[in-house]
XYZ file of C-alpha atoms in Angstrom:
570
model
C 266.347 33.163 157.959
C 265.061 34.407 154.640
C 265.344 38.192 154.320
C 262.147 40.178 154.166
C 261.469 41.978 150.930
C 260.313 45.077 152.812
C 261.891 46.361 156.004
C 258.517 47.526 157.305
C 258.465 44.690 159.839
C 261.742 45.858 161.254
C 260.472 49.400 161.293
C 257.403 48.265 163.208
C 259.615 46.600 165.804
C 261.688 49.762 166.184
C 258.635 52.008 166.583
C 255.657 50.318 168.108
C 253.699 53.535 167.845
C 253.935 53.187 164.050
C 252.995 49.545 163.571
C 249.887 50.565 161.697
C 251.491 53.314 159.635
C 251.418 52.924 155.878
C 255.004 51.824 155.376
C 254.145 49.937 152.188
C 251.516 52.096 150.457
C 248.924 50.201 148.451
C 249.473 52.685 145.641
C 252.992 51.328 145.325
C 251.904 47.932 144.002
C 253.606 44.738 145.096
C 257.233 44.699 146.195
C 258.151 42.305 143.389
C 257.439 44.728 140.548
C 257.476 48.199 142.092
C 260.401 50.641 141.780
C 261.061 49.627 138.180
C 260.100 52.899 136.452
C 260.753 56.596 136.920
C 257.089 57.164 137.737
C 257.099 54.519 140.469
C 260.316 55.818 141.988
C 259.070 59.405 142.005
C 255.782 58.379 143.598
C 257.696 56.590 146.351
C 260.074 59.514 146.871
C 257.195 62.004 146.972
C 256.045 60.497 150.261
C 259.305 61.693 151.819
C 258.415 65.324 151.062
C 255.353 65.332 153.347
C 255.616 67.500 156.490
C 255.015 64.449 158.691
C 258.348 63.051 157.559
C 259.982 66.347 158.604
C 258.349 66.182 161.970
C 260.633 68.506 163.948
C 260.095 71.210 161.328
C 256.464 70.665 160.457
C 254.340 69.114 163.181
C 252.868 72.503 164.066
C 253.578 76.179 163.531
C 256.850 77.361 165.075
C 257.374 73.970 166.740
C 260.577 74.248 168.772
C 260.426 78.038 169.126
C 257.752 77.427 171.766
C 260.457 75.926 173.989
C 262.748 78.947 173.825
C 263.360 82.362 175.297
C 262.174 83.898 172.005
C 258.584 82.970 172.855
C 255.868 84.456 175.081
C 252.527 82.669 175.342
C 250.428 84.201 178.060
C 251.098 82.092 181.158
C 251.646 78.733 179.442
C 254.880 76.814 179.910
C 255.368 73.896 177.541
C 256.314 70.553 179.084
C 259.784 70.510 177.513
C 260.606 74.032 178.756
C 259.164 73.133 182.135
C 261.555 70.196 182.512
C 258.614 67.813 182.687
C 259.196 65.339 179.850
C 259.633 61.615 180.472
C 260.082 58.397 178.504
C 256.326 58.376 177.844
C 256.373 61.891 176.359
C 254.152 61.780 173.287
C 256.219 64.199 171.224
C 259.353 62.166 171.804
C 257.517 59.098 170.527
C 256.217 60.993 167.501
C 259.665 62.271 166.538
C 261.097 58.775 166.812
C 258.243 57.133 164.908
C 258.068 59.524 161.982
C 261.807 59.582 161.330
C 262.080 55.803 161.392
C 259.101 55.623 159.075
C 260.950 57.907 156.654
C 264.170 55.925 157.005
C 262.304 52.667 156.285
C 260.903 54.145 153.076
C 264.256 55.571 151.992
C 266.015 52.273 152.678
C 263.455 50.383 150.639
C 263.944 52.684 147.649
C 267.732 52.413 147.850
C 267.658 48.626 148.179
C 265.126 48.167 145.376
C 266.339 50.642 142.807
C 268.251 48.075 140.730
C 264.868 46.889 139.498
C 264.845 49.980 137.269
C 268.165 49.311 135.544
C 266.469 48.001 132.402
C 264.278 51.095 132.103
C 266.496 53.947 133.272
C 269.998 55.168 132.597
C 272.705 54.685 135.190
C 272.715 58.445 135.791
C 268.974 58.459 136.474
C 269.283 55.526 138.856
C 272.060 57.326 140.746
C 269.914 60.448 140.903
C 266.912 58.674 142.416
C 269.148 56.800 144.842
C 270.823 60.089 145.747
C 267.476 61.643 146.468
C 266.571 58.777 148.812
C 269.970 59.055 150.508
C 269.371 62.765 151.071
C 266.227 61.939 153.021
C 267.802 59.092 154.952
C 270.704 61.318 155.981
C 268.361 64.137 156.994
C 266.178 61.882 159.131
C 269.155 60.287 160.866
C 270.495 63.796 161.519
C 267.377 64.661 163.490
C 267.501 61.363 165.371
C 271.110 61.639 166.548
C 270.631 65.325 167.395
C 267.542 64.681 169.487
C 268.251 61.243 170.978
C 272.024 60.709 170.700
C 272.901 57.077 169.964
C 270.009 55.354 168.164
C 269.273 52.102 166.314
C 270.916 52.247 162.914
C 270.200 50.207 159.807
C 270.483 50.735 156.074
C 269.456 47.334 154.729
C 266.728 44.744 155.135
C 266.544 42.912 158.445
C 264.912 39.806 159.800
C 262.631 40.101 162.788
C 265.256 38.377 164.893
C 267.862 40.931 163.850
C 265.507 43.782 164.591
C 264.717 42.492 168.090
C 268.422 42.297 168.830
C 269.159 45.866 167.781
C 270.597 48.209 170.334
C 271.929 51.729 169.966
C 274.745 52.625 167.588
C 277.238 55.330 168.494
C 276.036 58.492 166.829
C 279.523 59.234 165.515
C 279.320 56.034 163.475
C 275.898 57.118 162.185
C 277.319 60.551 161.393
C 279.836 58.919 159.059
C 276.958 57.387 157.098
C 275.070 60.690 157.143
C 278.064 62.434 155.571
C 278.470 59.643 153.024
C 274.800 59.795 152.073
C 274.880 63.556 151.647
C 278.057 63.260 149.554
C 276.434 60.650 147.314
C 273.347 62.850 146.993
C 275.402 65.928 146.120
C 277.291 64.001 143.440
C 274.140 62.559 141.877
C 271.606 65.373 142.164
C 271.276 68.276 139.716
C 271.970 71.863 140.662
C 268.402 72.784 139.694
C 265.265 71.500 138.007
C 262.963 72.936 135.395
C 259.307 73.168 136.337
C 259.514 70.990 139.456
C 260.917 71.439 142.942
C 262.897 68.505 144.318
C 266.026 68.234 146.422
C 269.152 69.475 144.707
C 272.910 69.345 144.965
C 272.811 72.562 147.006
C 270.270 71.085 149.426
C 272.580 68.126 150.045
C 275.529 70.418 150.779
C 273.422 72.695 153.012
C 271.903 69.876 155.046
C 275.304 68.221 155.428
C 276.582 71.525 156.803
C 273.682 71.618 159.262
C 274.322 68.038 160.386
C 277.972 68.901 161.006
C 277.010 72.100 162.832
C 274.699 70.202 165.178
C 277.577 67.838 165.986
C 280.055 70.740 166.432
C 282.121 69.426 163.518
C 283.092 72.855 162.266
C 285.619 71.711 159.685
C 283.034 69.639 157.844
C 280.422 72.360 158.272
C 282.761 74.900 156.723
C 283.559 72.789 153.667
C 279.929 71.759 153.059
C 278.544 75.270 153.419
C 281.308 76.626 151.178
C 280.456 74.004 148.549
C 276.860 75.218 148.637
C 277.958 78.838 148.324
C 280.332 78.058 145.460
C 277.500 76.671 143.328
C 276.643 80.298 142.598
C 272.905 79.654 142.302
C 271.731 81.044 145.655
C 271.528 84.612 146.876
C 269.864 86.568 149.637
C 266.331 87.738 148.912
C 266.558 91.535 148.594
C 263.709 92.230 151.037
C 263.792 90.465 154.404
C 260.077 90.803 155.163
C 258.972 89.785 151.676
C 260.900 86.518 151.956
C 258.466 85.266 154.601
C 255.176 86.339 153.049
C 252.668 83.886 151.612
C 253.149 85.267 148.104
C 256.843 84.313 148.105
C 256.524 80.739 146.910
C 260.049 80.629 145.540
C 263.213 82.652 145.975
C 266.914 82.302 145.172
C 267.389 82.200 148.953
C 265.284 79.076 149.483
C 267.531 76.021 149.214
C 265.059 73.433 150.421
C 261.409 73.996 151.273
C 258.280 71.861 151.306
C 255.451 73.059 149.100
C 252.222 74.022 150.824
C 248.706 73.941 149.400
C 245.703 74.496 151.619
C 243.433 73.579 148.715
C 245.090 70.170 148.455
C 245.452 69.788 152.209
C 249.169 69.172 152.022
C 250.403 71.264 154.933
C 250.287 71.330 158.706
C 247.392 69.728 160.522
C 247.320 72.678 162.920
C 247.781 75.321 160.277
C 244.520 77.058 161.283
C 246.294 78.060 164.506
C 247.881 80.922 162.530
C 244.898 82.788 163.964
C 246.497 82.582 167.383
C 249.374 84.787 166.244
C 247.340 87.509 164.519
C 246.319 90.824 166.145
C 242.961 90.928 167.888
C 241.950 94.003 165.891
C 241.979 91.711 162.860
C 240.030 88.981 164.631
C 243.092 87.004 165.692
C 243.869 85.539 169.081
C 247.196 87.192 169.941
C 247.940 84.118 172.027
C 251.713 84.053 171.476
C 254.235 86.674 170.469
C 257.969 87.467 170.476
C 259.479 87.736 173.950
C 261.103 90.779 175.488
C 264.398 88.855 175.430
C 264.156 88.604 171.653
C 263.152 92.269 171.384
C 266.318 93.375 173.153
C 268.560 91.061 171.131
C 268.328 93.446 168.172
C 271.121 96.004 168.165
C 270.833 99.693 167.529
C 271.783 101.087 164.138
C 275.299 101.809 165.395
C 275.771 98.056 165.823
C 275.877 98.293 169.607
C 273.627 96.442 171.999
C 270.864 98.376 173.719
C 272.943 98.134 176.895
C 275.766 100.162 175.344
C 274.252 102.308 172.596
C 273.470 106.010 173.109
C 270.893 105.661 170.310
C 268.450 103.599 172.375
C 265.385 105.621 173.396
C 263.260 103.935 176.089
C 260.355 106.235 175.226
C 260.518 105.077 171.583
C 262.167 101.649 171.768
C 261.771 100.803 168.061
C 263.706 103.890 166.939
C 267.284 103.524 165.717
C 267.154 99.735 165.814
C 268.162 96.943 163.446
C 265.450 96.974 160.719
C 264.705 93.301 161.300
C 263.182 94.143 164.678
C 260.337 96.012 162.982
C 259.835 93.092 160.602
C 259.610 90.487 163.361
C 257.290 92.409 165.690
C 254.975 95.263 164.726
C 256.237 98.710 165.821
C 254.017 100.803 168.056
C 252.041 103.591 166.349
C 252.539 102.181 162.859
C 250.081 100.528 160.498
C 249.980 96.750 160.533
C 247.347 94.990 158.453
C 244.982 97.988 158.214
C 245.166 99.120 161.857
C 247.529 101.365 163.753
C 249.086 99.030 166.274
C 248.994 100.732 169.659
C 248.884 98.533 172.764
C 249.125 101.426 175.257
C 246.431 101.460 177.967
C 245.329 104.959 176.960
C 244.615 103.808 173.391
C 241.100 102.502 173.843
C 240.519 103.347 170.197
C 242.751 103.105 167.147
C 242.634 104.058 163.486
C 241.390 101.611 160.884
C 243.341 102.888 157.892
C 241.061 101.631 155.121
C 237.972 103.324 156.549
C 239.696 106.307 158.100
C 237.656 105.743 161.261
C 238.577 105.280 164.882
C 237.468 101.887 166.168
C 237.636 99.980 169.429
C 241.264 98.964 170.002
C 241.201 95.258 170.813
C 244.989 95.202 170.975
C 244.960 97.212 174.204
C 244.493 95.255 177.420
C 242.153 97.935 178.729
C 239.745 96.880 175.968
C 240.588 93.201 175.549
C 242.159 91.371 178.485
C 243.375 88.522 176.253
C 245.427 90.601 173.830
C 249.220 90.421 173.934
C 250.459 89.807 177.465
C 253.731 91.628 176.812
C 252.635 94.386 174.409
C 254.378 92.874 171.361
C 252.754 91.163 168.368
C 254.163 88.869 165.700
C 254.648 90.504 162.309
C 257.060 88.147 160.553
C 255.170 85.638 158.340
C 251.804 87.434 158.688
C 250.131 89.161 155.744
C 246.716 89.704 154.171
C 246.401 86.048 153.215
C 246.741 85.001 156.848
C 244.174 87.559 158.007
C 241.687 86.551 155.334
C 240.975 82.985 156.456
C 243.752 82.154 158.967
C 245.539 79.940 156.428
C 248.746 80.494 154.525
C 250.194 78.908 151.420
C 253.749 79.881 152.341
C 256.223 77.016 151.876
C 257.653 75.236 154.890
C 261.213 76.540 154.752
C 263.695 73.892 155.870
C 266.931 75.695 155.014
C 267.793 78.951 153.299
C 270.913 80.668 152.058
C 271.084 83.173 154.923
C 271.487 80.248 157.301
C 274.233 78.736 155.139
C 276.183 82.012 155.221
C 275.894 82.138 159.002
C 276.945 78.489 159.348
C 279.992 79.184 157.211
C 280.880 82.237 159.287
C 280.432 80.376 162.581
C 282.561 77.468 161.395
C 285.344 79.830 160.367
C 285.087 81.573 163.731
C 285.306 78.340 165.744
C 288.287 77.239 163.662
C 289.810 80.653 164.459
C 289.920 81.548 160.778
C 288.819 85.139 161.256
C 289.335 86.592 157.807
C 287.718 88.376 154.895
C 285.651 85.335 153.910
C 284.097 85.176 157.366
C 283.243 88.863 157.466
C 281.858 88.868 153.945
C 279.430 86.053 154.770
C 278.396 87.529 158.110
C 278.054 91.092 156.874
C 276.133 90.042 153.771
C 273.348 88.868 156.062
C 273.398 92.054 158.113
C 273.615 94.323 155.050
C 270.527 92.708 153.535
C 268.581 93.773 156.627
C 269.504 97.374 155.793
C 268.705 96.825 152.084
C 272.188 97.571 150.871
C 275.171 95.629 149.574
C 277.881 94.251 151.809
C 280.326 96.764 150.361
C 278.191 99.777 151.339
C 279.550 99.951 154.867
C 278.353 103.517 155.379
C 274.755 102.279 155.178
C 274.874 99.560 157.829
C 276.935 98.710 160.930
C 279.450 96.289 159.455
C 280.917 93.747 161.857
C 284.692 94.139 162.209
C 285.470 92.538 165.590
C 288.507 90.229 165.349
C 288.712 88.914 168.900
C 287.362 85.357 168.771
C 285.466 85.511 172.090
C 283.891 88.879 171.377
C 283.032 87.917 167.808
C 281.418 84.675 169.004
C 278.935 86.672 171.071
C 278.140 88.938 168.100
C 277.719 86.049 165.682
C 275.461 84.064 167.985
C 273.245 87.082 168.450
C 273.201 87.672 164.690
C 271.891 84.119 164.177
C 269.185 84.744 166.746
C 267.999 87.956 165.093
C 268.243 86.760 161.488
C 266.554 83.382 162.091
C 263.980 84.454 164.690
C 260.953 82.132 164.874
C 262.348 79.895 162.108
C 262.839 76.813 164.295
C 266.565 77.429 164.735
C 266.955 79.079 168.182
C 266.297 75.894 170.165
C 268.854 73.898 168.195
C 271.434 76.669 168.577
C 271.027 77.031 172.341
C 271.208 73.267 172.762
C 274.403 72.805 170.730
C 276.000 75.840 172.407
C 275.215 74.171 175.748
C 273.718 77.346 177.172
C 270.232 76.016 177.958
C 270.870 76.260 181.716
C 271.272 79.995 181.218
C 268.670 80.691 178.528
C 265.888 78.262 179.427
C 265.721 78.576 183.210
C 264.825 82.232 183.497
C 261.568 84.191 183.566
C 259.634 85.280 180.508
C 258.417 88.745 181.424
C 255.229 90.584 180.521
C 253.182 93.633 181.382
C 251.872 94.234 184.899
C 248.198 94.913 185.611
C 246.276 97.542 183.671
C 246.269 100.134 186.428
C 250.011 99.908 186.851
C 250.640 100.094 183.086
C 248.455 103.208 182.969
C 250.490 104.757 185.771
C 253.696 103.910 183.951
C 252.366 105.493 180.780
C 251.692 108.704 182.635
C 255.417 108.874 183.446
C 256.266 108.870 179.734
C 257.808 105.370 179.802
C 254.928 102.989 179.593
C 256.467 99.642 178.661
C 260.011 99.751 180.070
C 261.472 102.172 182.624
C 263.671 105.056 181.574
C 266.863 103.787 183.145
C 266.514 100.067 182.455
C 268.986 98.420 180.092
C 269.192 94.672 179.443
C 272.555 92.947 179.726
C 273.997 90.622 177.110
C 276.100 87.947 178.792
C 279.368 86.660 177.285
C 277.489 83.676 175.816
C 275.026 86.084 174.063
C 272.065 85.527 176.418
C 269.862 88.590 176.988
C 269.577 88.989 180.753
C 266.521 90.978 181.861
C 266.924 90.357 185.577
C 267.654 94.061 186.044
C 263.920 94.603 185.588
C 263.478 93.288 189.090
C 264.745 96.663 190.325
C 261.590 98.131 188.766
C 258.817 96.068 190.343
C 256.055 98.162 188.784
C 257.102 97.401 185.219
C 256.681 93.679 184.850
C 255.022 90.457 185.781
C 256.376 86.966 185.133
C 254.291 85.169 182.507
C 256.324 81.948 182.440
C 259.408 80.499 184.051
C 261.713 78.021 182.347
C 262.792 74.952 184.291
C 265.238 73.225 181.968
C 267.089 70.263 183.478
C 270.394 69.005 181.998
C 269.049 65.535 181.143
C 266.950 67.241 178.458
C 269.950 67.909 176.272
C 268.766 64.591 174.858
C 265.210 63.333 174.445
C 264.334 60.134 176.311
C 264.212 56.910 174.323
C 260.451 56.177 174.126
C 259.538 53.573 176.724
C 257.345 51.652 174.273
C 260.367 51.035 172.067
C 262.410 49.716 174.974
C 259.670 47.246 175.866
C 259.817 45.761 172.364
C 263.614 45.982 172.028
C 265.183 45.265 175.453
C 268.676 46.139 174.226
C 267.679 49.794 173.818
C 269.241 51.540 176.796
C 267.830 54.774 178.175
C 269.473 58.202 178.129
C 270.783 59.373 181.524
C 268.299 60.883 183.957
C 265.094 59.353 182.585
């Protein structure tokens, strides 16, 4: 049968939920004459930069973090964390649909790009094709990570061929992902002038991430090292500043999607930033970092809270990794014009700008719907967020700190524990202390050489460095520790009267003798709290089931394509 000019029909077969999506935009002109100029190619590629195409990263604020033990949201348990998803799960369908939409567009560009050979140089054609291959590889990476074996195509198909498609082994797809990233890295420039598009470094970094998700540490090591060796990326000198709205660009950002509230180019639910802001500022304080995340941060001697003599339960922010105070606002310190003090006795607090004491809406005695665990998100929040609940911060897909940690983890798993590993790992930790990696007297440098012990340290370092950046869920899943991390309680404060009684003892939030335990896999175990019944309530309880290591194949797709088999357990 005659091949279709566009593969949109095949895409519609593969994703019934997207039949009506704009796979062939009217602005693109007809298929016979489009893709013949640089302007037309760039317009087509621009569609692949929209957050909808990067669905797992951009469908809402902190998308997968909500499914993890880093998250506390009053008493809500999300369906994935509750083990309640099925083949009709809407988010599974949306992930599937949006990535195949992006793949269809990328395939069309790659297959049509020869139309521009009379107008563009061979180098320019390779560059545009490389850019499209970067996106195709990225979208297939998400698909095989989330669903396992999936339908795979890179060229035009007839309807008959599309109906007959089944699932391709993800290892075969991974080969194409690597090839696409390699082609992109060869064709793309190291940087651009005046514009922000995917680069050679982005191709290396995303290839490293794809390999990491598949536990292919040798490939991850070489790809991350290639990114590092470009010499164009470095860690932002100030950890907090990196995540503020004003930081639109940084030598640490390898690939990010631009955000403009004025142009409406960001998240559809972006206004929900209000839910993470303190109630003193008019926010909702609906969700905040969990106690498990709080206790993941080491003390300044590099030891876990469980082992360090520096930990003070009466002042739990003291002598801790500086990143802790950048992720969640310390008690008794100013945060966005108010002294943050969630203690029950603090019915009033200081508004710094006016110098006046005001009603403290971040204390549960005053406002019952303030933070359910006493913590509040600080990372990402600044004056711009408090002003109108919107932020123009870019959607950060991958940054250099992550690349350094991927390189270090790959070296560790290959049992190459050497100076290169420690330099990458300690560079990330040293930045938290605002010093250089060589200034080992100013930060607790990591020196552990035992592979098992170092694995626990490195995993925890990833958790602390990348907190609430959409990485924790992927890490726990690939480490196969979800049964441990996602089946346990998320703790919060007990009732007001009991918190007041605890405060009178001098240890209002956690008891004097309580210490969390870090398990060999790096999980923060708070079950010891259950020896102190007056100090906690259970806000949520994870109910992960092993089938959820993979998403279900959407049932609608299986109705249209009978050869699509289902993942086990659904």
